[in-house]
Coordinates of C-alpha atoms and ligand atoms in Angstrom, one line a residue:
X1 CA 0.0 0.0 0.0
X2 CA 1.2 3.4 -0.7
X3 CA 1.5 5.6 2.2
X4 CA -0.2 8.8 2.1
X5 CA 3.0 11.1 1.7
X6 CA 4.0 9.3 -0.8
X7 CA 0.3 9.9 -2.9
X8 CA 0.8 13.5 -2.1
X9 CA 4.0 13.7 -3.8
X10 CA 3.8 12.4 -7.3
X11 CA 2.5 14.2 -10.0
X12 CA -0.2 11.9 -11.0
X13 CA -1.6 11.7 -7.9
X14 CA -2.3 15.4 -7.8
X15 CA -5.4 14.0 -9.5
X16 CA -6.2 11.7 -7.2
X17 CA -6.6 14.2 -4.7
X18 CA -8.6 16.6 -6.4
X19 CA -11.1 13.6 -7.3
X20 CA -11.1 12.6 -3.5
X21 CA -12.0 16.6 -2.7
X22 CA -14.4 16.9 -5.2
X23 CA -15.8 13.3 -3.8
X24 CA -16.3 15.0 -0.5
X25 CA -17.4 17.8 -1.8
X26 CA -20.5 15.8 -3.6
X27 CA -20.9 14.2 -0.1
X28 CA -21.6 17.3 1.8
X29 CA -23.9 18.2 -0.9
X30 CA -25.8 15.5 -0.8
X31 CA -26.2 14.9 3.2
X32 CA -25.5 18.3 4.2
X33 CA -23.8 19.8 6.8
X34 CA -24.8 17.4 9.7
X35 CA -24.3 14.3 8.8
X36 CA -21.1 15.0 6.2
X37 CA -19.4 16.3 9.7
X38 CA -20.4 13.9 12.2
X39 CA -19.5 10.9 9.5
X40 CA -18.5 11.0 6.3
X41 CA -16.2 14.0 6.7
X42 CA -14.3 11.9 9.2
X43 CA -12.7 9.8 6.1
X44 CA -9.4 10.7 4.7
X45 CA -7.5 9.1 1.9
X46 CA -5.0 6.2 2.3
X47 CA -4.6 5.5 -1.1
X48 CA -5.4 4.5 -4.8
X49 CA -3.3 1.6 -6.1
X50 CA -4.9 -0.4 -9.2
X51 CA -8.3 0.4 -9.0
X52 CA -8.2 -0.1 -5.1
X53 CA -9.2 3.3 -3.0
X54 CA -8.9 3.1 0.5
X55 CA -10.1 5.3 2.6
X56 CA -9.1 5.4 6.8
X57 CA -12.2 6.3 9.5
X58 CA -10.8 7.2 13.2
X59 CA -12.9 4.8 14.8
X60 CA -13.8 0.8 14.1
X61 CA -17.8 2.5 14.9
X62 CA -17.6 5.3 12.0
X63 CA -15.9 2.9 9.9
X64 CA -18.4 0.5 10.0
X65 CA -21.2 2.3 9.8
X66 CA -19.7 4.1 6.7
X67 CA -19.2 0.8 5.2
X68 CA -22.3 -0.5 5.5
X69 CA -24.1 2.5 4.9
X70 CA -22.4 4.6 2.6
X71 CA -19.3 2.6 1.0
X72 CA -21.5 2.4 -2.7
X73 CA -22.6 6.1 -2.9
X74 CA -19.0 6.9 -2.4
X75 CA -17.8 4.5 -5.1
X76 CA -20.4 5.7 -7.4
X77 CA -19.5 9.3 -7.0
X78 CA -15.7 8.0 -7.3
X79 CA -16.1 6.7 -10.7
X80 CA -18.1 9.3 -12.1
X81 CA -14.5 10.9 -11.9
X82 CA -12.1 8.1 -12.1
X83 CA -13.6 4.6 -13.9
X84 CA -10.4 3.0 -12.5
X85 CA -12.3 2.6 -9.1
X86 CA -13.0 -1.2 -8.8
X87 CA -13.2 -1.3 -5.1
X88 CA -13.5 0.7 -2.1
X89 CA -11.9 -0.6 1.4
X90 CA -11.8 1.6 4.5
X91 CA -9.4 0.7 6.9
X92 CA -9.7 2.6 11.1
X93 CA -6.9 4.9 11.5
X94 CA -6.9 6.3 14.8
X95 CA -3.8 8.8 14.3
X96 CA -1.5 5.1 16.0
X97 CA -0.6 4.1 12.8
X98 CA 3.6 5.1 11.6
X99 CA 2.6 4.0 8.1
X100 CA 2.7 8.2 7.2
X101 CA 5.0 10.6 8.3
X102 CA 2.0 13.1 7.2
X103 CA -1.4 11.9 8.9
X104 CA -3.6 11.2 6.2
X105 CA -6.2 14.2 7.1
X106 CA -4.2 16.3 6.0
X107 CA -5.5 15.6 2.7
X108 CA -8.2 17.2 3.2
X109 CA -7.3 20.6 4.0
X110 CA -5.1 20.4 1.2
X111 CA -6.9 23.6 -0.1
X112 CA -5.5 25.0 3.4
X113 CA -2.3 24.2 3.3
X114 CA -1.9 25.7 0.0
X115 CA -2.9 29.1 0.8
X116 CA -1.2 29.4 4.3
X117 CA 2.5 30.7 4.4
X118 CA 5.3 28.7 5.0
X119 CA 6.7 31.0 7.9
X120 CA 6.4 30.8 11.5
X121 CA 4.6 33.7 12.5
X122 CA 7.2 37.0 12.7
X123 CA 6.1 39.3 15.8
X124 CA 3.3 41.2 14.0
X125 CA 1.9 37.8 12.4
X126 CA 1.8 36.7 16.0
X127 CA 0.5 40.0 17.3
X128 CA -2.4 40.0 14.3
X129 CA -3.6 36.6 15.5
X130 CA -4.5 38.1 19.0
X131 CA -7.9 40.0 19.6
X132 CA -7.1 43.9 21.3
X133 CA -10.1 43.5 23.5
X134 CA -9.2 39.8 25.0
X135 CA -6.5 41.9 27.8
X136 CA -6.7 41.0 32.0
X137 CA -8.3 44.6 32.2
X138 CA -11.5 43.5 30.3
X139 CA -11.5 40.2 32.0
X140 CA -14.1 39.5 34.7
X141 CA -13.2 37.8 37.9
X142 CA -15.6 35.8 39.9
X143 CA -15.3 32.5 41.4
X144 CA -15.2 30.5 38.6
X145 CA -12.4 31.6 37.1
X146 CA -10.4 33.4 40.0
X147 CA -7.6 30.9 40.1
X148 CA -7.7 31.0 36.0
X149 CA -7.2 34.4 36.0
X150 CA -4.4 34.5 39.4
X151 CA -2.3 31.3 37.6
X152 CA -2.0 33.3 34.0
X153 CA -1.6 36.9 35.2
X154 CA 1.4 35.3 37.4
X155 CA 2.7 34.0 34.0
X156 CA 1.9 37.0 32.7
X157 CA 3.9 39.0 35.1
X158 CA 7.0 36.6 36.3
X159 CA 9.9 36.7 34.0
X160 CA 11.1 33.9 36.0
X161 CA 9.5 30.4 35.1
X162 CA 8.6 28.1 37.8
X163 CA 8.8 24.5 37.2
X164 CA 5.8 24.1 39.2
X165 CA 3.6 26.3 37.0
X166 CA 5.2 24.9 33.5
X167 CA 2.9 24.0 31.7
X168 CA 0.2 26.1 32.6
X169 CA -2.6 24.1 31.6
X170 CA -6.5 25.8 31.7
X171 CA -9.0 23.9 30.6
X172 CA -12.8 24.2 30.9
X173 CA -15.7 24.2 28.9
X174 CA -16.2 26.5 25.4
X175 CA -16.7 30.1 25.5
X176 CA -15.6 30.3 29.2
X177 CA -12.7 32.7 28.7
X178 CA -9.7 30.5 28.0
X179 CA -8.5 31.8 24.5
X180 CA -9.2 35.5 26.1
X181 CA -6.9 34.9 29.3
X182 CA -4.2 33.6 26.6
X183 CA -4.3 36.6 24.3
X184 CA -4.4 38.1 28.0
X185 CA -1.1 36.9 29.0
X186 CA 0.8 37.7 25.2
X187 CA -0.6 41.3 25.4
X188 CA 0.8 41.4 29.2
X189 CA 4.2 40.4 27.8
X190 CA 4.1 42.4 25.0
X191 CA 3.5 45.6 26.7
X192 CA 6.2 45.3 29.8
X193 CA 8.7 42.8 28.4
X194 CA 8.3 43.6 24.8
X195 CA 11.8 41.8 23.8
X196 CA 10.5 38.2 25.3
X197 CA 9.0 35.9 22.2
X198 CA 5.8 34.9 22.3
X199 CA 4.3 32.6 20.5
X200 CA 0.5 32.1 20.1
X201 CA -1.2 29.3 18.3
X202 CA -4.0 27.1 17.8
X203 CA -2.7 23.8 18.2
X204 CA -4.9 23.6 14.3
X205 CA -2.5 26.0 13.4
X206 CA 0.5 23.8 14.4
X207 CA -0.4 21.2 13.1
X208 CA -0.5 22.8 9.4
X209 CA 2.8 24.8 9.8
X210 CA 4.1 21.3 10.9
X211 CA 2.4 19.5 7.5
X212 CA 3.9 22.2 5.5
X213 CA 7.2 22.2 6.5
X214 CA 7.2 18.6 6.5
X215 CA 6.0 19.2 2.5
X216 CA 8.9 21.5 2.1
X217 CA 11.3 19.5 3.4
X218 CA 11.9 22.5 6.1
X219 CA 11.7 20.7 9.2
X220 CA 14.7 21.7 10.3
X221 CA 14.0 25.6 10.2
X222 CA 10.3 25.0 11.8
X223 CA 12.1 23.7 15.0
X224 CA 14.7 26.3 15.1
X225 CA 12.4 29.0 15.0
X226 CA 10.2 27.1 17.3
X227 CA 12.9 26.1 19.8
X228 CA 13.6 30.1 20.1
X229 CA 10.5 31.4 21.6
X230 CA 10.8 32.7 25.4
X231 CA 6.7 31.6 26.0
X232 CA 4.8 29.1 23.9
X233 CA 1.0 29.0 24.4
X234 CA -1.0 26.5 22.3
X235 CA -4.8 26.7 22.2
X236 CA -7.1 23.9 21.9
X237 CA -4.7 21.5 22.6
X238 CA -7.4 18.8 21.9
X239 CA -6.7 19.1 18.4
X240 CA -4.0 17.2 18.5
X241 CA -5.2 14.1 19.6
X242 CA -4.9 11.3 17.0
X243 CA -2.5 13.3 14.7
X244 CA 0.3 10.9 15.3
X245 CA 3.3 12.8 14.3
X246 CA 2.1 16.1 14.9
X247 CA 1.7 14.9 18.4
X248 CA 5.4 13.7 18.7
X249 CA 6.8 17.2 17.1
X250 CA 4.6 19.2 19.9
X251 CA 6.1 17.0 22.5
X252 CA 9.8 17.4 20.8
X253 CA 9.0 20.9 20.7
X254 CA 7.3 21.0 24.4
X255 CA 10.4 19.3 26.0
X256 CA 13.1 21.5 24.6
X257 CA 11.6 24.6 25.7
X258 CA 10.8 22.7 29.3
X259 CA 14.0 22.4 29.4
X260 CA 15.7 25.4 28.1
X261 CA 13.4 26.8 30.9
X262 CA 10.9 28.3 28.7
X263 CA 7.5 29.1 29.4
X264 CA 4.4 27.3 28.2
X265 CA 0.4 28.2 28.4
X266 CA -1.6 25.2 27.0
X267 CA -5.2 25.2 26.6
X268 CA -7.8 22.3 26.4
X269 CA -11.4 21.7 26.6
X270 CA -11.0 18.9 29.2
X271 CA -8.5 17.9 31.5
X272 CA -4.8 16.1 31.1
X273 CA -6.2 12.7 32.2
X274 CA -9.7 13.0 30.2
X275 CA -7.3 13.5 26.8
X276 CA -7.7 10.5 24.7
X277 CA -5.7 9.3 21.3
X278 CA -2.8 11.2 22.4
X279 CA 0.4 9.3 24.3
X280 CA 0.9 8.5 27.5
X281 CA 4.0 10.1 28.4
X282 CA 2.5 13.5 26.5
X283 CA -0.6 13.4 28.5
X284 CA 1.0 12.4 31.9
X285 CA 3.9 15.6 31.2
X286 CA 1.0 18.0 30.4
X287 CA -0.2 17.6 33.9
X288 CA 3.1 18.0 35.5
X289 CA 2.7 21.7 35.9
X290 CA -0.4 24.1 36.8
X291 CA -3.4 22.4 35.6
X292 CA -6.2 25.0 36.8
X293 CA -10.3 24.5 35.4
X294 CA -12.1 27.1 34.5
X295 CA -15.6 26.0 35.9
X296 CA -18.8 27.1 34.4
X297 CA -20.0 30.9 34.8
X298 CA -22.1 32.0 38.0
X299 CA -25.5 34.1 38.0
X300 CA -23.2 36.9 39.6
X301 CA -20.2 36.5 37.3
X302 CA -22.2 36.9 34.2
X303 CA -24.0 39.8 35.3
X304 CA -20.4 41.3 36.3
X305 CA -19.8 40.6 33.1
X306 CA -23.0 42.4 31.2
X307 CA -22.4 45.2 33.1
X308 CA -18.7 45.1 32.3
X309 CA -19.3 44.9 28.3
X310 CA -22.2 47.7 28.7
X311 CA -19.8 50.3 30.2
X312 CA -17.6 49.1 27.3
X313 CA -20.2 49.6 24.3
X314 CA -21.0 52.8 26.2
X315 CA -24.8 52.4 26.2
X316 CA -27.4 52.2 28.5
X317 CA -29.2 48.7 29.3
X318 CA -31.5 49.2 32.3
X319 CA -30.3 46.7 35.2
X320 CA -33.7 44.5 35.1
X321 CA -32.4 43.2 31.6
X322 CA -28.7 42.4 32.6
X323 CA -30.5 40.5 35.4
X324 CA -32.6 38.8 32.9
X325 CA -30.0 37.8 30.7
X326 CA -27.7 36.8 33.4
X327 CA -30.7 34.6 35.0
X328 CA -31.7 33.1 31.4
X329 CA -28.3 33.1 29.8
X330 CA -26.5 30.4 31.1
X331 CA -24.8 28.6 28.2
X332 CA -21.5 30.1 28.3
X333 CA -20.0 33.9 28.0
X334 CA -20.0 33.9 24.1
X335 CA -23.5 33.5 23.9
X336 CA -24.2 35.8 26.8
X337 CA -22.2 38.3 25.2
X338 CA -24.1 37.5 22.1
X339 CA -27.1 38.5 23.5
X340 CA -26.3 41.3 24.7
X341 CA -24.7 42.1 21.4
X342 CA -28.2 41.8 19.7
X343 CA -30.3 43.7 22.0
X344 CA -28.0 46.4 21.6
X345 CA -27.5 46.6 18.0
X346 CA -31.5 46.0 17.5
X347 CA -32.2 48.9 20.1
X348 CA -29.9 50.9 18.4
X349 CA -31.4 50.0 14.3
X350 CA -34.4 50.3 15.4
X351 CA -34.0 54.0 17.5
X352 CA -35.8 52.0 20.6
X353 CA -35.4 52.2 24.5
X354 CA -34.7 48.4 25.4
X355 CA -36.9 47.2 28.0
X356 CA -37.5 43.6 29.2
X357 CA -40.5 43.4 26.9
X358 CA -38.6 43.8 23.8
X359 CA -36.0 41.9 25.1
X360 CA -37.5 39.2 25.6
X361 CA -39.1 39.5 22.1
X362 CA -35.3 39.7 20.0
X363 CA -34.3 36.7 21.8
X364 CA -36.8 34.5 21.7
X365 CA -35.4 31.8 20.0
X366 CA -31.8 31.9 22.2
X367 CA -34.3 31.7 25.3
X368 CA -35.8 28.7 24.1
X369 CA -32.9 27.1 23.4
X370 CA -31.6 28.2 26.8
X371 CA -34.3 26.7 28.4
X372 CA -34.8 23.4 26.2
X373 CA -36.2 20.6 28.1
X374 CA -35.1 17.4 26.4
X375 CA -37.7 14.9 25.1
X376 CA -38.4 11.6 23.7
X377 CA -39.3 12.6 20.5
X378 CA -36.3 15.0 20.1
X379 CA -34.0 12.0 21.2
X380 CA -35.5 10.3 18.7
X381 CA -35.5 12.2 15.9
X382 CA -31.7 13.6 16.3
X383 CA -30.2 9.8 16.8
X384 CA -32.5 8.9 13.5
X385 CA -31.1 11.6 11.6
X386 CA -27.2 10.5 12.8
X387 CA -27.5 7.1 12.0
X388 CA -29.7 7.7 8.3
X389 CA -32.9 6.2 9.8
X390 CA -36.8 7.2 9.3
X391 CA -38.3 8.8 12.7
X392 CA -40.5 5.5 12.0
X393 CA -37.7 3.2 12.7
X394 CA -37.6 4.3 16.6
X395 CA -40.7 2.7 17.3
X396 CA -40.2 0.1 14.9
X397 CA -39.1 -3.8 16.2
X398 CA -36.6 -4.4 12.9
X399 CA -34.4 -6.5 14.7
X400 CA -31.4 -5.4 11.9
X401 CA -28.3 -4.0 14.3
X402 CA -28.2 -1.1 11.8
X403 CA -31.8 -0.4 13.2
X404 CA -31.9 -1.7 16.2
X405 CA -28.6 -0.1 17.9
X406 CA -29.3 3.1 17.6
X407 CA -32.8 2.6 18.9
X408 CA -31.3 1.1 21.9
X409 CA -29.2 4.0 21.8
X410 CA -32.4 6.7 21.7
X411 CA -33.6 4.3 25.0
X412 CA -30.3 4.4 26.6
X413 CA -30.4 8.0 26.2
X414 CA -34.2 8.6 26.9
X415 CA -33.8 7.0 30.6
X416 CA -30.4 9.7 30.6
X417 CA -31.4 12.7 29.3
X418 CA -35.6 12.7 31.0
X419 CA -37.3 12.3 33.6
X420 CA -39.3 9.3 32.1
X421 CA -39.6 6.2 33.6
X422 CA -38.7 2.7 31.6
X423 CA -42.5 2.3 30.7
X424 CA -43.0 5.3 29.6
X425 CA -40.2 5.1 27.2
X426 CA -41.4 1.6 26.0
X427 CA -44.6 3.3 25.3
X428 CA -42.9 6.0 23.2
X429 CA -41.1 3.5 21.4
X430 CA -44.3 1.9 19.7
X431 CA -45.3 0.6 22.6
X432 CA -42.6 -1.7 23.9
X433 CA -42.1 -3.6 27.2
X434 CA -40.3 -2.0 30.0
X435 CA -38.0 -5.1 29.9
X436 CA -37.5 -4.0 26.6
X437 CA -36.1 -0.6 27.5
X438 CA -34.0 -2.2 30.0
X439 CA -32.5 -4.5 28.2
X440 CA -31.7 -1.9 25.7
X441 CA -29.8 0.2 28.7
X442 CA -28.3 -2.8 29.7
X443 CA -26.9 -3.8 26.5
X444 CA -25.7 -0.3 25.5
X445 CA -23.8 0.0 28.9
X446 CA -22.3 -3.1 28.5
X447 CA -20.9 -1.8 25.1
X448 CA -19.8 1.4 26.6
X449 CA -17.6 -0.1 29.5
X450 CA -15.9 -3.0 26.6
X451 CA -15.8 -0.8 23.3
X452 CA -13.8 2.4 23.9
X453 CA -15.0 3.9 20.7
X454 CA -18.1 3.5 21.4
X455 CA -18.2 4.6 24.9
X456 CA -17.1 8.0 23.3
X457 CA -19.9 7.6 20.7
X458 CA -22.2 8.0 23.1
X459 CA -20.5 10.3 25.4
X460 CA -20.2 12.6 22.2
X461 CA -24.0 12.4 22.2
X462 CA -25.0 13.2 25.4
X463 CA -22.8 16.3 24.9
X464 CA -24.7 16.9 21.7
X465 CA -28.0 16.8 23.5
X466 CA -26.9 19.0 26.5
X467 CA -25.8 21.9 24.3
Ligands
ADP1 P1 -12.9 29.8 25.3 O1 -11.6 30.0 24.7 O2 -12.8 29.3 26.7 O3 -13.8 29.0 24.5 P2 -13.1 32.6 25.0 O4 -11.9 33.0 25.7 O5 -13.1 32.6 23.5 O6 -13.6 31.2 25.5 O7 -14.4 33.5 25.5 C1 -15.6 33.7 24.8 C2 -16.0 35.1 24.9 O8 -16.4 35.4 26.2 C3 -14.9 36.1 24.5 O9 -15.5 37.2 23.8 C4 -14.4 36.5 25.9 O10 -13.9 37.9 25.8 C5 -15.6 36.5 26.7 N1 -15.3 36.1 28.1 C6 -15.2 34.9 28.7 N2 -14.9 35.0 30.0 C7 -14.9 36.3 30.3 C8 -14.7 37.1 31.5 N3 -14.5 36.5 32.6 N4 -14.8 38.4 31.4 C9 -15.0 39.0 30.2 N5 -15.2 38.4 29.0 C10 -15.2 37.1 29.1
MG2 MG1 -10.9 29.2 22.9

């Protein structure tokens, strides 16, 4: 089998690549935005060798679902470019795999990687990438975030690293303030110690400065100019997981700074030991340092914060709606701020006083959301439309796994995610037995606690129906 890099290289493979894209792009077309993301958009390509494509999925569970569901469509759309195709194979790729020095996804930003530079950023590219209103003087501190906020303005401020505090690692949910107390720390830096280098990056970002250098056969100059920086701070360090060598260069490039007793800030949307696909001896060394949470927002923190942003935009928002919106609002700060955002801007178009009333009226759909109560029928439909299954199928008793798992699923989840009782869900799905329901919750955490993959499955939807 050919490896990946060695596709991307040759001329006549160029092709090969373009078909693949424009195979994806027929994909999303056809199954839209949803379901292209949560499966089909999870392929990459391996490889085409005499009429053979394979195609890699990150898990055994996408992989065969793909493969069962959707492995014809894709030949079909394949030969429509290329009548070589005799045969499509799809192996799991999980980012373990040394086959590649260049992890196969790759491929598919390949529109990416041609149109970003080559360089690592200079100090205005770096500089650029940060937003002038994330500083520590627009940050709000409340209890959630107060030891956040203390561990990175004491990065901020100590020219001296401490072991102990190396890597500073935040983590905590989205939109809770991490990227802002980063940009937070390089502005700090920037202003008092303006000749330290700092360097700011989504771990994304590293990843495709690492792909492209590996392209150009620049290795060598990416880790110089890496290796030189005074602070490193990665963002979304998550990203990395299952990119196999990118994960290795991080940690190459991690270690030397550790020890040349450089600074770093890392970033993630769960904790060091929650990180999964990425290497033991990386995750266990990103927890040897700070590791600090950044726990949900409180009723008084967001309202610190409207109040904050309001003296900011410089207009006037009577306190009863900053009350409302922290009281209603309780997602995260991006969507509070959101909010607010609208209100104002609406208030503003439409040359109007806000009040509660009209308020209430411009945000009625965020409100909703904010307040969704989960139900059956939701359940239901949202797992029928993951797996490509009628709404009918739920309440169906097709004993085919491709039908019956994720029904089991919609049960498992249904006892989770309500308030319903096991006959009550029975009824709901076309009037089965409460045995039946139990079963199904016994079966599907059975497969959680032996299947990995699938344990994350469903983890990942029980996120999905929470947010
Ligand atoms: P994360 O990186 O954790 O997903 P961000 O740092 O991007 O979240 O924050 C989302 C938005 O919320 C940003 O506009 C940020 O300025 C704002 N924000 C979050 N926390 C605070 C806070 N404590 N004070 C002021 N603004 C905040
Ligand atoms: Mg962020």
């Amino acid at each position: 089998m050919k490896t990946a890099s060695a596709v991307m290289y040759n001329s006549e493979s160029a092709n090969t690549i373009d078909t693949w894209l424009a195979v994806r792009d027929k994909l999303k077309s056809k199954y839209g935005e949803a379901i292209f993301k949560s499966w089909l958009g999870k392929l990459d390509f391996i490889s085409l060798t005499n009429g053979e494509l394979i195609l890699s999925a990150p898990t055994r569970f996408i992989k065969e679902w793909i493969y069962n569901y959707y492995s014809h469509i894709i030949q079909n759309l394949w030969y429509e470019y290329d009548k070589s195709i005799r045969h499509l194979d799809i192996i799991v790729d999980n980012g373990s795999s040394k086959k590649s020095i260049i992890s196969p996804s790759v491929t598919a930003h390949k529109s990416m990687l041609d149109s970003s530079d080559n360089t690592i950023p200079t100090e205005e590219m770096v500089f650029s990438s940060l937003d002038k209103r994330f500083t520590f003087e627009n940050f709000v501190v409340g209890s959630p975030n107060e030891l956040a906020y203390a561990a990175a303005r004491a990065t901020a401020e100590s020219s001296k690293v401490q072991s102990e505090s190396n890597p500073l690692f935040l983590y905590g949910g989205v939109g809770l303030g991490k990227t802002h107390l980063m940009h937070a720390i390089a502005w700090h830096i920037h202003e008092t110690t303006p000749w330290r280098k700092v360097v700011y990056m989504s771990a994304e970002k590293f990843m495709y400065q690492f792909v492209q250098a590996l392209r150009n056969k620049d290795i060598m100059s990416f880790k110089e100019k890496f290796r030189s920086v005074d602070v490193l701070m990665i963002d979304d360090v998550q990203f990395i997981c299952g990119k196999d060598s990118t994960q290795e260069e991080f940690f190459h490039t991690f270690n030397a700074l550790v020890d040349n007793n450089r600074q770093i800030v890392i970033s993630c949307d769960r904790s060091p030991s929650d990180l999964e696909g990425i290497e033991e001896r990386i995750r266990s060394r990103l927890g040897w340092g700070l590791v600090i949470d950044v726990h949900s927002t409180t009723y008084e923190l967001r309202l610190g914060i409207l109040e904050s942003k309001v003296e900011q935009l410089d207009c006037h928002v009577p306190k009863i709606v900053l009350e409302f919106l922290a009281s209603k609002i309780t997602s995260n700060v991006r969507e509070l701020e959101g909010a607010l955002n609208k209100v104002v801007a609406h208030s503003t178009f439409v040359k109007k006083e806000i009040n509660l009333e009209n308020t209430q009226e411009i945000l009625r759909d965020l409100l909703r959301a904010n307040e969704r109560v989960i139900t059956i029928e939701e359940i239901q439909k949202r797992i029928a439309e993951r797996y490509s299954l009628r709404v009918a199928d739920m309440s169906s008793s097709k004993k085919l796994r491709i039908v019956a798992r994720p029904r089991q699923i919609a049960m498992y989840l249904s006892k989770m995610l309500t308030p319903r009782s096991l006959s009550e869900i029975g009824r709901k799905f076309g009037g089965k037995d409460h045995t039946t329901v139990l079963h199904a919750i016994r079966k599907i955490e059975e497969l959680c606690s032996s299947d990995n993959e699938f344990n994350e499955e469903i983890q990942m939807l029980i996120r999905m129906f929470q947010h």
